[in-house]
Structure formats: structure tokens, C-alpha cells
CSV table of C-alpha atoms and ligand atoms in Angstrom, one decimal:
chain,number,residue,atom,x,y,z
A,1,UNK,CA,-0.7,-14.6,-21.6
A,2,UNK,CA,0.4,-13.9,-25.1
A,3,UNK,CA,2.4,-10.4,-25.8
A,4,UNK,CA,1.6,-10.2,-29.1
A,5,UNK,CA,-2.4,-10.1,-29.2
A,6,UNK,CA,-4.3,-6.8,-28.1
A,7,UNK,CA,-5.9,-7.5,-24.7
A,8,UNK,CA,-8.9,-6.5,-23.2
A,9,UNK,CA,-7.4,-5.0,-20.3
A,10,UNK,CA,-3.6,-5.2,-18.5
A,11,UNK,CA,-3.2,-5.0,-15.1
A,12,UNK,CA,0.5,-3.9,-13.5
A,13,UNK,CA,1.7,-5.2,-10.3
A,14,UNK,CA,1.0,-8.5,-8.6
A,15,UNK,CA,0.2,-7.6,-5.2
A,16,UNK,CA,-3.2,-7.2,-3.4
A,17,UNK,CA,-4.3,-4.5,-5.8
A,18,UNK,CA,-3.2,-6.3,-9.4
A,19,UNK,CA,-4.4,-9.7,-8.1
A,20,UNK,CA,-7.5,-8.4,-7.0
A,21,UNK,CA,-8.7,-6.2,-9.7
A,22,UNK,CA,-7.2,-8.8,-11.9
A,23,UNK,CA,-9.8,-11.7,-10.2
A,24,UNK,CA,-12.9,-9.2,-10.6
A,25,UNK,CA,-12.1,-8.8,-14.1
A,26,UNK,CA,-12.0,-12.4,-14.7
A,27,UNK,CA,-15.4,-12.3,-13.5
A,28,UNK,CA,-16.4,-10.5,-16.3
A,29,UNK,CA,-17.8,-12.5,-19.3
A,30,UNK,CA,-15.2,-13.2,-22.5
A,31,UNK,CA,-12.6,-10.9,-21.5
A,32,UNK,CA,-9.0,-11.0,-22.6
A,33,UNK,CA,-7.2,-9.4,-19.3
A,34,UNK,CA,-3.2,-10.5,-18.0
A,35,UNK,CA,-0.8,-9.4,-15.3
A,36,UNK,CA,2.8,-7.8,-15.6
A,37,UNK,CA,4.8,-8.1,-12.5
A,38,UNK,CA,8.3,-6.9,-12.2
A,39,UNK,CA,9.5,-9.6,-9.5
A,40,UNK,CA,7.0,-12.1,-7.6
A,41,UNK,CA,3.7,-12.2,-6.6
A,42,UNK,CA,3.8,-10.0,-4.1
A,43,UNK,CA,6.9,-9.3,-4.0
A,44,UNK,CA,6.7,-5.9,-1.7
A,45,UNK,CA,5.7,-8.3,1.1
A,46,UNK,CA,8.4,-10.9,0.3
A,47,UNK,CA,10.8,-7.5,1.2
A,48,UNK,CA,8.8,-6.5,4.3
A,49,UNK,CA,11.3,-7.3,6.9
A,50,UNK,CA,10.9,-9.9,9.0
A,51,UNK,CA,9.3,-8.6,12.1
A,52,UNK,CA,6.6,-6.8,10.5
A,53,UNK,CA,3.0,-7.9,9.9
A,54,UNK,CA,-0.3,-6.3,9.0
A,55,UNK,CA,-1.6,-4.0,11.3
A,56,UNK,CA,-5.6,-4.8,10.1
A,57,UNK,CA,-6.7,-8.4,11.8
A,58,UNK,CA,-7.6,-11.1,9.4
A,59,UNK,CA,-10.4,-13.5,11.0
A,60,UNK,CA,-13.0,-15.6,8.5
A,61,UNK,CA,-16.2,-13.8,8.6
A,62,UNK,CA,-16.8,-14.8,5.4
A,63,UNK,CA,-20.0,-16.9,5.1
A,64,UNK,CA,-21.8,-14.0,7.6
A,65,UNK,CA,-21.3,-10.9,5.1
A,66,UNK,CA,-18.0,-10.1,7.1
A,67,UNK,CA,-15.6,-10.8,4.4
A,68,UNK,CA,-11.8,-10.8,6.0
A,69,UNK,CA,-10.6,-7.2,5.8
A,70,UNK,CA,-7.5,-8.6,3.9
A,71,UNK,CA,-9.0,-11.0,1.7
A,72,UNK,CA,-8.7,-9.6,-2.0
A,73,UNK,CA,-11.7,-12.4,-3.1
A,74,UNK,CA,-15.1,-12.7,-1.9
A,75,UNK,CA,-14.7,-16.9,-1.1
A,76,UNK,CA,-11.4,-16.0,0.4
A,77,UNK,CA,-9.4,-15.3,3.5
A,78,UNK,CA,-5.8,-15.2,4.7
A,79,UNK,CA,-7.0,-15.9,8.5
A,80,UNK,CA,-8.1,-19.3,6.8
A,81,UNK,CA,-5.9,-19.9,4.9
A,82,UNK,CA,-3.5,-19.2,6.9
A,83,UNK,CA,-4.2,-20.0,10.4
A,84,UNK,CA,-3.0,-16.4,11.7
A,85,UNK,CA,-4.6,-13.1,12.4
A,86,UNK,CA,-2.0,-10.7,11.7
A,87,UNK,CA,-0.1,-11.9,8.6
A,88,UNK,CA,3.9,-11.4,7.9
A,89,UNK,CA,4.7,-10.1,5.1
A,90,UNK,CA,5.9,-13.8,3.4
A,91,UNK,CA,2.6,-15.2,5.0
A,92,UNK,CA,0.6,-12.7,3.0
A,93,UNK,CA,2.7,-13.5,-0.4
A,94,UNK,CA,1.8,-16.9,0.2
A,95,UNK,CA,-1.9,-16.4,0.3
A,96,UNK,CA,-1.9,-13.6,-2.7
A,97,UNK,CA,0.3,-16.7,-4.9
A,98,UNK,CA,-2.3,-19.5,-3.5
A,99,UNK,CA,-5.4,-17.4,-4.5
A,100,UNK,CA,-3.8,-16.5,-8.0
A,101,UNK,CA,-3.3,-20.2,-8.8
A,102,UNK,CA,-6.5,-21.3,-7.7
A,103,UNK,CA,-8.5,-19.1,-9.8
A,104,UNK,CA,-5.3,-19.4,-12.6
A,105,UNK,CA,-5.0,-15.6,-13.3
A,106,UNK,CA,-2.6,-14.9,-16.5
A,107,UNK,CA,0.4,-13.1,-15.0
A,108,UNK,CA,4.0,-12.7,-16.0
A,109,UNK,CA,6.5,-12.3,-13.4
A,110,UNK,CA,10.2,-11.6,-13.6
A,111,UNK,CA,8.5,-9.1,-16.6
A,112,UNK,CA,9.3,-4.8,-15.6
A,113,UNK,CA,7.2,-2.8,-17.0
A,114,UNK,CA,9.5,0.0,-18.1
A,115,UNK,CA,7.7,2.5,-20.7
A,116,UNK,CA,3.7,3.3,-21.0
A,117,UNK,CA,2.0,5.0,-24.5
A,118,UNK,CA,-1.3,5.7,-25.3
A,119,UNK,CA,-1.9,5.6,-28.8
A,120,UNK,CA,-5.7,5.9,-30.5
A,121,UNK,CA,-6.7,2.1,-30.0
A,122,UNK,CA,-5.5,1.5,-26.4
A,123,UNK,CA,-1.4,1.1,-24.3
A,124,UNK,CA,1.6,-0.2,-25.5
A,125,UNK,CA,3.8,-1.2,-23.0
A,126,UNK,CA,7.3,-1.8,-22.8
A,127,UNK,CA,8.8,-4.8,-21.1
A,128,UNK,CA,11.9,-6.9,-21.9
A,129,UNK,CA,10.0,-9.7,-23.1
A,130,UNK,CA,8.8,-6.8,-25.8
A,131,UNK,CA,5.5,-4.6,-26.1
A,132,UNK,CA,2.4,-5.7,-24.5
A,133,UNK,CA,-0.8,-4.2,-26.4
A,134,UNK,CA,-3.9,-3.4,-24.3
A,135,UNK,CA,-7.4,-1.6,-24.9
A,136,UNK,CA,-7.6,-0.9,-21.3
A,137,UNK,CA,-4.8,-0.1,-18.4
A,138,UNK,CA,-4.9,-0.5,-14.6
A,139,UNK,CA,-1.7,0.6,-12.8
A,140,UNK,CA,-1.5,-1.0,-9.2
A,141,UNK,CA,2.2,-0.9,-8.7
A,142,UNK,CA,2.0,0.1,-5.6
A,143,UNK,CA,3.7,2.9,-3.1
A,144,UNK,CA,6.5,0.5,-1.2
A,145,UNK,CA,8.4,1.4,-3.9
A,146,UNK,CA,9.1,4.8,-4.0
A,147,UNK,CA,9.6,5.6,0.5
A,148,UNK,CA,9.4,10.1,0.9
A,149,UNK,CA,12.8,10.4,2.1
A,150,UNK,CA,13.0,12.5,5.0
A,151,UNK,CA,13.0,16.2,4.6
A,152,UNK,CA,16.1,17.6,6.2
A,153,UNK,CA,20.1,17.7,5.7
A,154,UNK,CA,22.3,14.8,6.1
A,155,UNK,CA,19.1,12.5,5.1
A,156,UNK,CA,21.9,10.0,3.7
A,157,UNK,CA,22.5,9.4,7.4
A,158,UNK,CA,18.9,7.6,7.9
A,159,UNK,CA,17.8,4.4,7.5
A,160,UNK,CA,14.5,3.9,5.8
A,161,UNK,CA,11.7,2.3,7.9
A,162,UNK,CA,10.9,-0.1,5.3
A,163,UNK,CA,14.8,-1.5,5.1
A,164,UNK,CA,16.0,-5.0,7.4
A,165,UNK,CA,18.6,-2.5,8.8
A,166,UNK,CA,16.1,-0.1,10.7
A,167,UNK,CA,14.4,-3.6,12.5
A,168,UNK,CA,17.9,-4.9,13.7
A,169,UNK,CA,18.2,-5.0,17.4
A,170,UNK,CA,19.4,-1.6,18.8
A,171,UNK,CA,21.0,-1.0,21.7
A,172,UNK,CA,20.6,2.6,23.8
A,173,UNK,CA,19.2,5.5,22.2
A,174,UNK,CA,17.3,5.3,19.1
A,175,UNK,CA,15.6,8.0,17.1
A,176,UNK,CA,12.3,7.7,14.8
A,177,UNK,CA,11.6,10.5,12.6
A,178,UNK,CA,7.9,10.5,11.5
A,179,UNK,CA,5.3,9.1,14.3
A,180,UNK,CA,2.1,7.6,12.3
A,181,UNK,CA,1.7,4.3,11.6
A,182,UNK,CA,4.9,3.1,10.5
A,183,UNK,CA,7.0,5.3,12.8
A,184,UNK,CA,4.6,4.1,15.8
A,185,UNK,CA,5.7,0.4,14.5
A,186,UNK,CA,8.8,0.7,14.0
A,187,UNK,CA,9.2,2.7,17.5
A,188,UNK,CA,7.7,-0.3,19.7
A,189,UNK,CA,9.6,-2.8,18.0
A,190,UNK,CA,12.7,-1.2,19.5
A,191,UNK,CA,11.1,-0.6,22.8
A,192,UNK,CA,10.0,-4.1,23.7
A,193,UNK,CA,13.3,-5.1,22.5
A,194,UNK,CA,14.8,-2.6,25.3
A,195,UNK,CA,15.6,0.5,23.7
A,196,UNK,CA,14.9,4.2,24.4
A,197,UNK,CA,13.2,5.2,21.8
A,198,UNK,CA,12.5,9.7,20.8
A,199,UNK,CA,9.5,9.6,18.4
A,200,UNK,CA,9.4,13.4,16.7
A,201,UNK,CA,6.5,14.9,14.7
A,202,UNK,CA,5.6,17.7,14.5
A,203,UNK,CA,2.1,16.8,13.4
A,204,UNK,CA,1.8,14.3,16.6
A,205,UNK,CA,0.0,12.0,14.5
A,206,UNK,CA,0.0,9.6,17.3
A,207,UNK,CA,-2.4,11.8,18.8
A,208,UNK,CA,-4.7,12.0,16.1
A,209,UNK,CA,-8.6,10.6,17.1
A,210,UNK,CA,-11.3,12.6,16.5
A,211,UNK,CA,-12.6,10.3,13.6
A,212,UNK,CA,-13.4,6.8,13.4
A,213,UNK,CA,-11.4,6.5,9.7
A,214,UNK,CA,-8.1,4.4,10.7
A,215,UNK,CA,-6.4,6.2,8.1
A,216,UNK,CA,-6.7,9.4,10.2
A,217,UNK,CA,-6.0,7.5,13.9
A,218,UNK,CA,-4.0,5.0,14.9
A,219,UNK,CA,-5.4,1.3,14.6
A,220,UNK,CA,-6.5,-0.2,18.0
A,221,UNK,CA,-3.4,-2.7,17.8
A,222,UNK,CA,-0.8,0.2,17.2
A,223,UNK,CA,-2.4,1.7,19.6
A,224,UNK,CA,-2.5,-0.8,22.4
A,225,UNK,CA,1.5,-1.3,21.8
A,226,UNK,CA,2.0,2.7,21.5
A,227,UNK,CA,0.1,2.8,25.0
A,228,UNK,CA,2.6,-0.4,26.2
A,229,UNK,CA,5.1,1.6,24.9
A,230,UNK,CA,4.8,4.3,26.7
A,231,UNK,CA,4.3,2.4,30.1
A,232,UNK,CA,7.8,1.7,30.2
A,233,UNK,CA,9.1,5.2,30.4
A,234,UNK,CA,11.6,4.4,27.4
A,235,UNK,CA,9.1,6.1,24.8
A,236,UNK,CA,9.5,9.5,24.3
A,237,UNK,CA,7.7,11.7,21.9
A,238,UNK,CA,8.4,15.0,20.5
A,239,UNK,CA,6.5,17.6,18.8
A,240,UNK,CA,9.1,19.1,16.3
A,241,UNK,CA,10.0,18.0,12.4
A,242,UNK,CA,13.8,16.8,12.2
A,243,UNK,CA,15.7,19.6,10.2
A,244,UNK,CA,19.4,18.3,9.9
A,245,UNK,CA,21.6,14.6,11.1
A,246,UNK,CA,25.4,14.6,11.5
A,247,UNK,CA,27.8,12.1,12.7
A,248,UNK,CA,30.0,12.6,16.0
A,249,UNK,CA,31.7,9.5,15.9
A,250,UNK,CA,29.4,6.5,17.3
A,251,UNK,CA,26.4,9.2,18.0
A,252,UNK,CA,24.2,10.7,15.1
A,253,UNK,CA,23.0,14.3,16.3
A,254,UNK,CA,19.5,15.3,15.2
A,255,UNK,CA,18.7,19.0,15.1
A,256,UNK,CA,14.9,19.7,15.4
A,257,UNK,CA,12.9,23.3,14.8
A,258,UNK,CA,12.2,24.1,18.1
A,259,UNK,CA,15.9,24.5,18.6
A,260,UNK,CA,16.8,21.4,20.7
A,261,UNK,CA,18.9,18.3,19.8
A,262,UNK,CA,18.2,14.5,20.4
A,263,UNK,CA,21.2,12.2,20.2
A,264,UNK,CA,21.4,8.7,19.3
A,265,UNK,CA,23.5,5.7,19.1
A,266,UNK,CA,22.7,4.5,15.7
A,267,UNK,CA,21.4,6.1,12.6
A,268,UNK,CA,18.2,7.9,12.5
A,269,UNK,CA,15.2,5.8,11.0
A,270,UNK,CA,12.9,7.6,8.7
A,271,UNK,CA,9.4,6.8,8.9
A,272,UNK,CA,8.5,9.8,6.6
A,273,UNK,CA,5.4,7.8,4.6
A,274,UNK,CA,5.5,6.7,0.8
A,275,UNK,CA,4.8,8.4,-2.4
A,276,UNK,CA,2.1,7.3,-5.0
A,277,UNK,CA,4.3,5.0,-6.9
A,278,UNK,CA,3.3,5.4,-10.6
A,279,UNK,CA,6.5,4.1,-12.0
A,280,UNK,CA,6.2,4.7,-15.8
A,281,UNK,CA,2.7,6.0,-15.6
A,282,UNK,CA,3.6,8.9,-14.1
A,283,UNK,CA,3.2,10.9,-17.0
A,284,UNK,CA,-0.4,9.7,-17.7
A,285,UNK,CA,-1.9,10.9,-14.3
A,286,UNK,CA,-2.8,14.5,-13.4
A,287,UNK,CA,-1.6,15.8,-10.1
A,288,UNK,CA,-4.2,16.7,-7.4
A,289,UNK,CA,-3.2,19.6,-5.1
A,290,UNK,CA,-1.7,17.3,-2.5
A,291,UNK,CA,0.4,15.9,-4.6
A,292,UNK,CA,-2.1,12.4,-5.3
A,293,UNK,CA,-3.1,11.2,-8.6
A,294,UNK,CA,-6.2,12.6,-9.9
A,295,UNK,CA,-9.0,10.3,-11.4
A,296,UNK,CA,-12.5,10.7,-12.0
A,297,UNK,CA,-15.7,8.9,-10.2
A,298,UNK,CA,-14.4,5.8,-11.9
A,299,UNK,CA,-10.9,5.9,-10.9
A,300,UNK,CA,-9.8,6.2,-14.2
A,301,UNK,CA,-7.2,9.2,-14.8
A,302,UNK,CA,-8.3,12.5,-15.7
A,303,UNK,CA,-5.5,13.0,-18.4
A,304,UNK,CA,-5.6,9.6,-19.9
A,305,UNK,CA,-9.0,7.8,-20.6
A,306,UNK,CA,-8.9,3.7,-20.1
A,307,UNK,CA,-6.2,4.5,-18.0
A,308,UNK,CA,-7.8,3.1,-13.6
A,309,UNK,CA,-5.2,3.3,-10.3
A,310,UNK,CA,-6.0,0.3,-7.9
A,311,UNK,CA,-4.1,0.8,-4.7
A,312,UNK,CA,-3.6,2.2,-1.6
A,313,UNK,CA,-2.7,5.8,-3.8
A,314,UNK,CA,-6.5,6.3,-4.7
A,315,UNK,CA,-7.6,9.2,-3.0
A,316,UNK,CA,-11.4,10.7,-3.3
A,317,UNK,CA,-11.6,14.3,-2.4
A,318,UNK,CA,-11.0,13.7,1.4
A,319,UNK,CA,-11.0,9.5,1.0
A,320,UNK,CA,-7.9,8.1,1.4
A,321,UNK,CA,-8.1,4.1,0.5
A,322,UNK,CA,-4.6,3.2,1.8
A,323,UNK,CA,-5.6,-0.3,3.0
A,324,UNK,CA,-6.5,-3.5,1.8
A,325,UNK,CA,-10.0,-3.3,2.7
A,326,UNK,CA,-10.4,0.3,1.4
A,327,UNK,CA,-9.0,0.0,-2.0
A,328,UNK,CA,-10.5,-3.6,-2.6
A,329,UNK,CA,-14.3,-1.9,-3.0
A,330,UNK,CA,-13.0,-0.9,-6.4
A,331,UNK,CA,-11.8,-4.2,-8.0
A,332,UNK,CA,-15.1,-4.5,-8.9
A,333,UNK,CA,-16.1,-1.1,-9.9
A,334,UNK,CA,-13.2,-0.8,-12.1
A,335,UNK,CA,-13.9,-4.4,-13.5
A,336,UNK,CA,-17.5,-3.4,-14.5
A,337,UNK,CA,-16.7,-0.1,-16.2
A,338,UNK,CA,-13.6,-1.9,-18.1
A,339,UNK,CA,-16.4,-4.9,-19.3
A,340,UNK,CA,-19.2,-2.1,-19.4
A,341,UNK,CA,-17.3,-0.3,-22.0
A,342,UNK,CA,-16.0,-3.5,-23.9
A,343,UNK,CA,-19.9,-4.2,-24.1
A,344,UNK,CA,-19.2,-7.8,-21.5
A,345,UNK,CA,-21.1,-9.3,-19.3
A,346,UNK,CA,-20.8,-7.9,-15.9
A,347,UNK,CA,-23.6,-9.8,-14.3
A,348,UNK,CA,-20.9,-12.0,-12.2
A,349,UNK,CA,-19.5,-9.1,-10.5
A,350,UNK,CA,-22.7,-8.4,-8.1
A,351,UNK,CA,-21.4,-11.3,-6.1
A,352,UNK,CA,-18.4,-9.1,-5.0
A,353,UNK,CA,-21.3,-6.4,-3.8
A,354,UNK,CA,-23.5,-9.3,-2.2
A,355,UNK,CA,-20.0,-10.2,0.0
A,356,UNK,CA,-19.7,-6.5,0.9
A,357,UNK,CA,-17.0,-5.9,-1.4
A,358,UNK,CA,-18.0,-3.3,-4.1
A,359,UNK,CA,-18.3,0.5,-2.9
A,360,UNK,CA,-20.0,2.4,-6.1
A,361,UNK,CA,-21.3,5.2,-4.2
A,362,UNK,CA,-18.5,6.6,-2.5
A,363,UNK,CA,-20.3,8.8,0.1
A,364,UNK,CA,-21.1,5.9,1.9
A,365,UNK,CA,-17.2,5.9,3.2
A,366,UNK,CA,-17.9,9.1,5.4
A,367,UNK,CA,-19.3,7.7,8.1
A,368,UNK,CA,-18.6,8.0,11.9
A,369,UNK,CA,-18.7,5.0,14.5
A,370,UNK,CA,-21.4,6.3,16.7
A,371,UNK,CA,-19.7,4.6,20.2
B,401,LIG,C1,5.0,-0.7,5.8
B,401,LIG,C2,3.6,-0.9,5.4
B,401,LIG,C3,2.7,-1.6,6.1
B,401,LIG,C4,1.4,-1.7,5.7
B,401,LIG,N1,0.5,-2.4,6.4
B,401,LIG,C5,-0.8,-2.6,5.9
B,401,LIG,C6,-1.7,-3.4,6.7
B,401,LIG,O1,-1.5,-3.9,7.8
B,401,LIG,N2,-3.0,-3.5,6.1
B,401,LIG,C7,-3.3,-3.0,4.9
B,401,LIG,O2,-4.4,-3.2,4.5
B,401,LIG,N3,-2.4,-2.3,4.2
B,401,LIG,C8,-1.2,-2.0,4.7
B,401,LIG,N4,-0.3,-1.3,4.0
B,401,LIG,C9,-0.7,-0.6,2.8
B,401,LIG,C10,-0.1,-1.4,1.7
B,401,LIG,O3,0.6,-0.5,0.8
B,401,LIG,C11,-1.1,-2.1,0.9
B,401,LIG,O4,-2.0,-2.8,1.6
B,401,LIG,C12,-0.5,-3.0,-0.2
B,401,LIG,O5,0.9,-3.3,-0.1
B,401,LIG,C13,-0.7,-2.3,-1.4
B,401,LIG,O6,-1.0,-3.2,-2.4
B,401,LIG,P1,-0.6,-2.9,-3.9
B,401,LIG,O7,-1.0,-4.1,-4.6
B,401,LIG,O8,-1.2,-1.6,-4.3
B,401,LIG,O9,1.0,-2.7,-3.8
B,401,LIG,P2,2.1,-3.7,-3.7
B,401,LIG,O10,1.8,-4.8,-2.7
B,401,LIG,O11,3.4,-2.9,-3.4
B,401,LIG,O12,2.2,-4.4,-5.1
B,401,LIG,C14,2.7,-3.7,-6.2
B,401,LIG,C15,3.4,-4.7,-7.1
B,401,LIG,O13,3.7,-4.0,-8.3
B,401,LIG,C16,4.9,-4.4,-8.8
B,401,LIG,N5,5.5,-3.4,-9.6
B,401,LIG,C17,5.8,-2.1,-9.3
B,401,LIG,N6,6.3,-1.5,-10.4
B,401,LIG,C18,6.2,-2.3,-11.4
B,401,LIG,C19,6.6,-2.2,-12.8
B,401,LIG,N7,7.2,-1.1,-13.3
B,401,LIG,N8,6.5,-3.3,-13.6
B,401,LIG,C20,6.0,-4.5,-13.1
B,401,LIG,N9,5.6,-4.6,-11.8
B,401,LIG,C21,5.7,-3.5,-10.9
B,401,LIG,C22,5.7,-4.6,-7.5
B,401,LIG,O14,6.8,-5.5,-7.7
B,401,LIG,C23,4.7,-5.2,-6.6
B,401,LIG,O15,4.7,-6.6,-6.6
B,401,LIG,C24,1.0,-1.1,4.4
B,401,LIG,C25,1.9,-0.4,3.7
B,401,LIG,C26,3.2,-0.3,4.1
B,401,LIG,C27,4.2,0.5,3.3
């Protein structure tokens, strides 16, 4: 990829959501497109610690109109390529590198993408191997980068759920502080490693169920190992938010708001969720009420036109596409505006439709499992 031409469009971040929008828009007929990744390709699941792997099951559907729910290609899938269901993190990185060197998308790694303008013609953006120029922008740098750190005093005295440290064996009490998905994780790991474990929440989102939308429920795996869990009385569950940690020599004291206190023998772990991640583009999005980026029917951002989000931070009124087989149903939407406006050829992207894997309408999302 040259840094010195004008390119059609740029993608940001080599994980699922750069790789992937950055395959549909090679699909799109005498387009000039590249990749900027800070580190490796994908580099957030190269620092996923080592006991963690994807909650959604991978399993080759493919050729049947089932496309693997983490494949980020139509003639793709990590189950095959693989030979596992449920994918560490390294397992995954391998299968994102693999499917960008087969298909030979134009990325720069080891490049950080460290200042954004928008002039008249299109982005300049800053990187130490000097301005990149752009007509068109898609941010997909992810969330694992920016964790919500937990809301209370002594917050310095947590781990982060994301960190090797909070997945180290643990002996005696441990406390989790936040109980969806990752707190739910996180929480069983130390169980069937012996542990107690207190899970507080004051939401009890481990509860949640009325809807068929996993990003509202526990997924059936979590929740098979949540139920384990609980089996062997060392799962405990509180509905109250954490308000303040402090240290008593080798036990961390967490105060909750209903007035109690829930010791522990090592440090807190704070599974308090992730923030939208938009790293130097922050300035270019509009804020929704709830804090998520705003962008139009397109995902492109209401403040800065040729400006798209691909990634687990796109949110559509209630929509929430936080996994892989959520947000991929706009590689190719995004793909076909970007070579729609350019005047291109889109033709080649209806094959990402035909494999189930382009959402235009997005009413279609809100639908319940009937049994
Ligand atoms: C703990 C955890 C578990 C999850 N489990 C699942 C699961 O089982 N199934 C599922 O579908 N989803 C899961 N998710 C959701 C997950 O966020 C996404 O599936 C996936 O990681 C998001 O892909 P992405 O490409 O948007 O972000 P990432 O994979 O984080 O990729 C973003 C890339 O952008 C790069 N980058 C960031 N900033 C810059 C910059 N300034 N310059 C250059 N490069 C930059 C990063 O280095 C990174 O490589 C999980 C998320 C978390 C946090």
C-alpha cells in the first residue's frame, strides 16, 4: 500500500471488523482500499489471555447457506480451518492472518494511527510512517482497547477482566464485579478451578432472558457453565453495584449499596464492559444518548460524511451488533455505499448477501425465536 497516493477508501484496525470490511471492499471493482494496524493482525486476540475463547460456536455450514457465525468471508470458516469450535484467542489471529493472505489484502502493521482530519477531498491520517490520504474512512479499531473501569473508590485495587492477572489460579475467596458475559466468564473459570466465587450486579444481568437477542441473555454455553457453576455451591451472586475496595492486609474489602461487605483474598476483578474505542476518531463521531457513536442508516457518522464504524460499537436504535456475526452484515453494506459513491462496480458484493452475510434492511434484526 503506498502512503503517498490518495486511496479510495482506508480501513483502521486489523481484526475481524478491518479484515472483513477490508475483503468486501476488495470485492468491489477498481478500487484503491488499504489497512492501518497499530500492532498485528489481530492483535486484541493475540492479548486475550490464555484460557479464554469465543463464546459463539464456529462449525462449517458454509456450502448449506449457514455461513460459520465467525467467519468474516463468505468461502470461509475458522471451524475449518481450524479444526475447533470455540476458538482461543491466538487460534482466531491465526485464521484472521491466513484469510488476509489468501485473498492478499494491503495492510500495514506495526503502523498507529495517531491523528484523523477531514479536509474537502477526503482524511488525512497521521501515522509514523507519515500521512496516509483517503477519499473514504472506516474506523474498526475496536473496544478491547479502551475496558470501563469500574465505577467506585479504590478502583486501582482491581484487576481488569481482560488482563493474564484476573485468569491466574486463585485460591479462596474471589470477587467479580460486573455479571454479563465477561464477568459470567471470568466467574466460572475460577470456579471449576476451586474457588468461591461472589458475582455482584446490581442489574443481575445473568438473569436476563426474556428475548432471543444474545446480546441481551446469556449465550447457551455461558449459560450451561453459569448453571455448572452454580451446582457446586461455590457461586454466589449478588444484587448490589460495588461502591468502594480497600486493602486489610492479604484481604481486599468490597463495600456494596445495600450496605453489606464481601471480602476477598485477592484483588477484585472488574468485569465492568468496554467503551466504543474510537481512538483518534473520536472527535469525528456524534454521541448518541447512551453514550454510542451515532451514524446514519449507512453507518457512516452523522458529523463526518465518508466517515463508516465497523465493529462490535455499531449500535441501531435498540440493535446492538457486538459480535462477529452481528457486525459482519455490514462489510458489505458499507463496501457498496463506499464503491456506490466512487461510481464502482458493486455487482460482486451480492455473493456476500447470497451466503447470508449482508443485512441492508435492518428491521429484519428484531425478531424473536418462536420456541
Ligand atoms: C473479552 C471479549 C470476548 C469476546 N468474545 C466474543 C465472541 O465469543 N464472539 C464474538 O463474535 N465476539 C466476541 N467479542 C466481541 C469482540 O469485541 C469482537 O468480536 C471483536 O474483537 C471485535 O472486532 P474488531 O475488529 O472490531 O476489534 P478488534 O479485534 O479489537 O480489532 C481492532 C484492531 O484495531 C487495532 N487498532 C486500534 N486502534 C488503532 C490505531 N489507532 N491505529 C491502528 N490500529 C488500531 C487494534 O490493534 C486491533 O488489532 C468479545 C469481546 C471481548 C472484549
Amino acid at each position: 500500500m503506498s502512503t503517498t497516493n490518495v486511496l479510495d477508501a482506508l480501513v483502521v484496525g486489523a481484526g475481524p471488523a478491518g479484515i472483513g470490511t477490508a475483503l468486501a471492499l476488495a470485492a468491489v471493482d477498481d478500487l484503491t482500499f488499504g489497512v492501518l494496524e497499530r500492532g498485528r493482525i489481530g492483535q486484541t486476540f493475540l492479548e486475550w489471555p490464555a484460557a479464554q475463547t469465543f463464546l459463539t460456536p464456529s462449525f462449517t455450514g458454509n456450502g448449506f447457506g449457514a455461513t460459520d457465525l465467525n467467519a468474516v468471508h463468505p468461502e470461509t470458516s475458522p471451524a475449518f480451518s481450524l479444526g475447533v469450535d470455540y476458538p482461543t484467542g491466538p487460534q482466531y489471529a491465526k485464521y484472521l492472518r491466513s484469510v488476509a493472505a489468501y485473498f492478499r489484502v494491503p495492510i500495514l502493521d506495526e503502523t498507529d494511527v495517531t491523528g484523523v482530519q477531514r479536509h474537502d477531498e477526503g482524511f488525512e491520517v497521521q501515522c509514523a510512517r507519515g500521512p496516509v490520504l483517503a477519499r473514504t474512512l472506516v474506523w474498526a479499531g475496536g473496544e478491547f482497547h479502551q475496558p470501563n473501569d469500574p465505577r467506585l473508590s479504590g478502583a486501582g485495587l482491581c484487576d481488569a477482566a481482560r488482563t493474564p492477572q484476573a485468569w491466574e489460579d486463585r485460591d479462596g475467596r474471589v470477587l467479580v464485579i460486573g455479571g454479563y458475559e465477561s464477568g459470567v466468564d471470568i466467574a466460572c473459570h475460577h470456579v471449576e478451578r476451586g474457588a468461591t466465587v461472589t458475582v455482584v450486579d446490581a442489574q443481575t444481568p445473568w438473569d436476563a432472558g426474556s428475548g432471543s437477542d444474545p446480546s441481551f441473555r446469556l449465550a447457551p454455553r455461558s449459560r450451561a457453565r453459569f448453571t455448572a457453576a452454580r451446582e457446586t455451591g461455590r457461586l454466589h451472586l449478588i444484587a448490589a453495584d460495588a461502591r468502594r475496595v480497600t486493602r486489610d492486609d492479604d484481604t481486599w474489602v468490597t463495600s456494596l449499596d445495600n450496605g453489606t461487605r464481601v471480602s476477598a483474598d485477592s484483588r477484585p476483578i472488574a468485569a465492568t464492559g468496554y467503551g466504543p474505542g474510537l481512538g483518534p476518531t473520536e472527535h469525528l463521531f456524534h454521541r448518541r444518548d447512551d453514550g454510542w457513536p451515532e451514524v446514519d442508516e449507512d453507518d457512516q457518522s452523522t458529523l463526518t460524511p465518508d466517515l463508516f464504524l465497523s465493529g462490535p460499537s455499531l449500535r441501531h436504535g435498540g440493535l446492538k451488533f457486538c459480535f462477529v456475526y452481528k457486525f459482519r452484515q455490514r462489510f458489505a453494506h458499507v463496501a457498496g455505499v463506499i464503491g456506490r459513491r466512487l461510481g464502482k462496480d458493486v455487482g460482486a458484493l451480492e455473493a456476500w448477501r447470497s451466503a447470508g452475510m449482508l443485512t441492508d434492511d435492518l428491521s429484519c434484526c428484531d425478531v424473536e425465536c418462536a420456541c
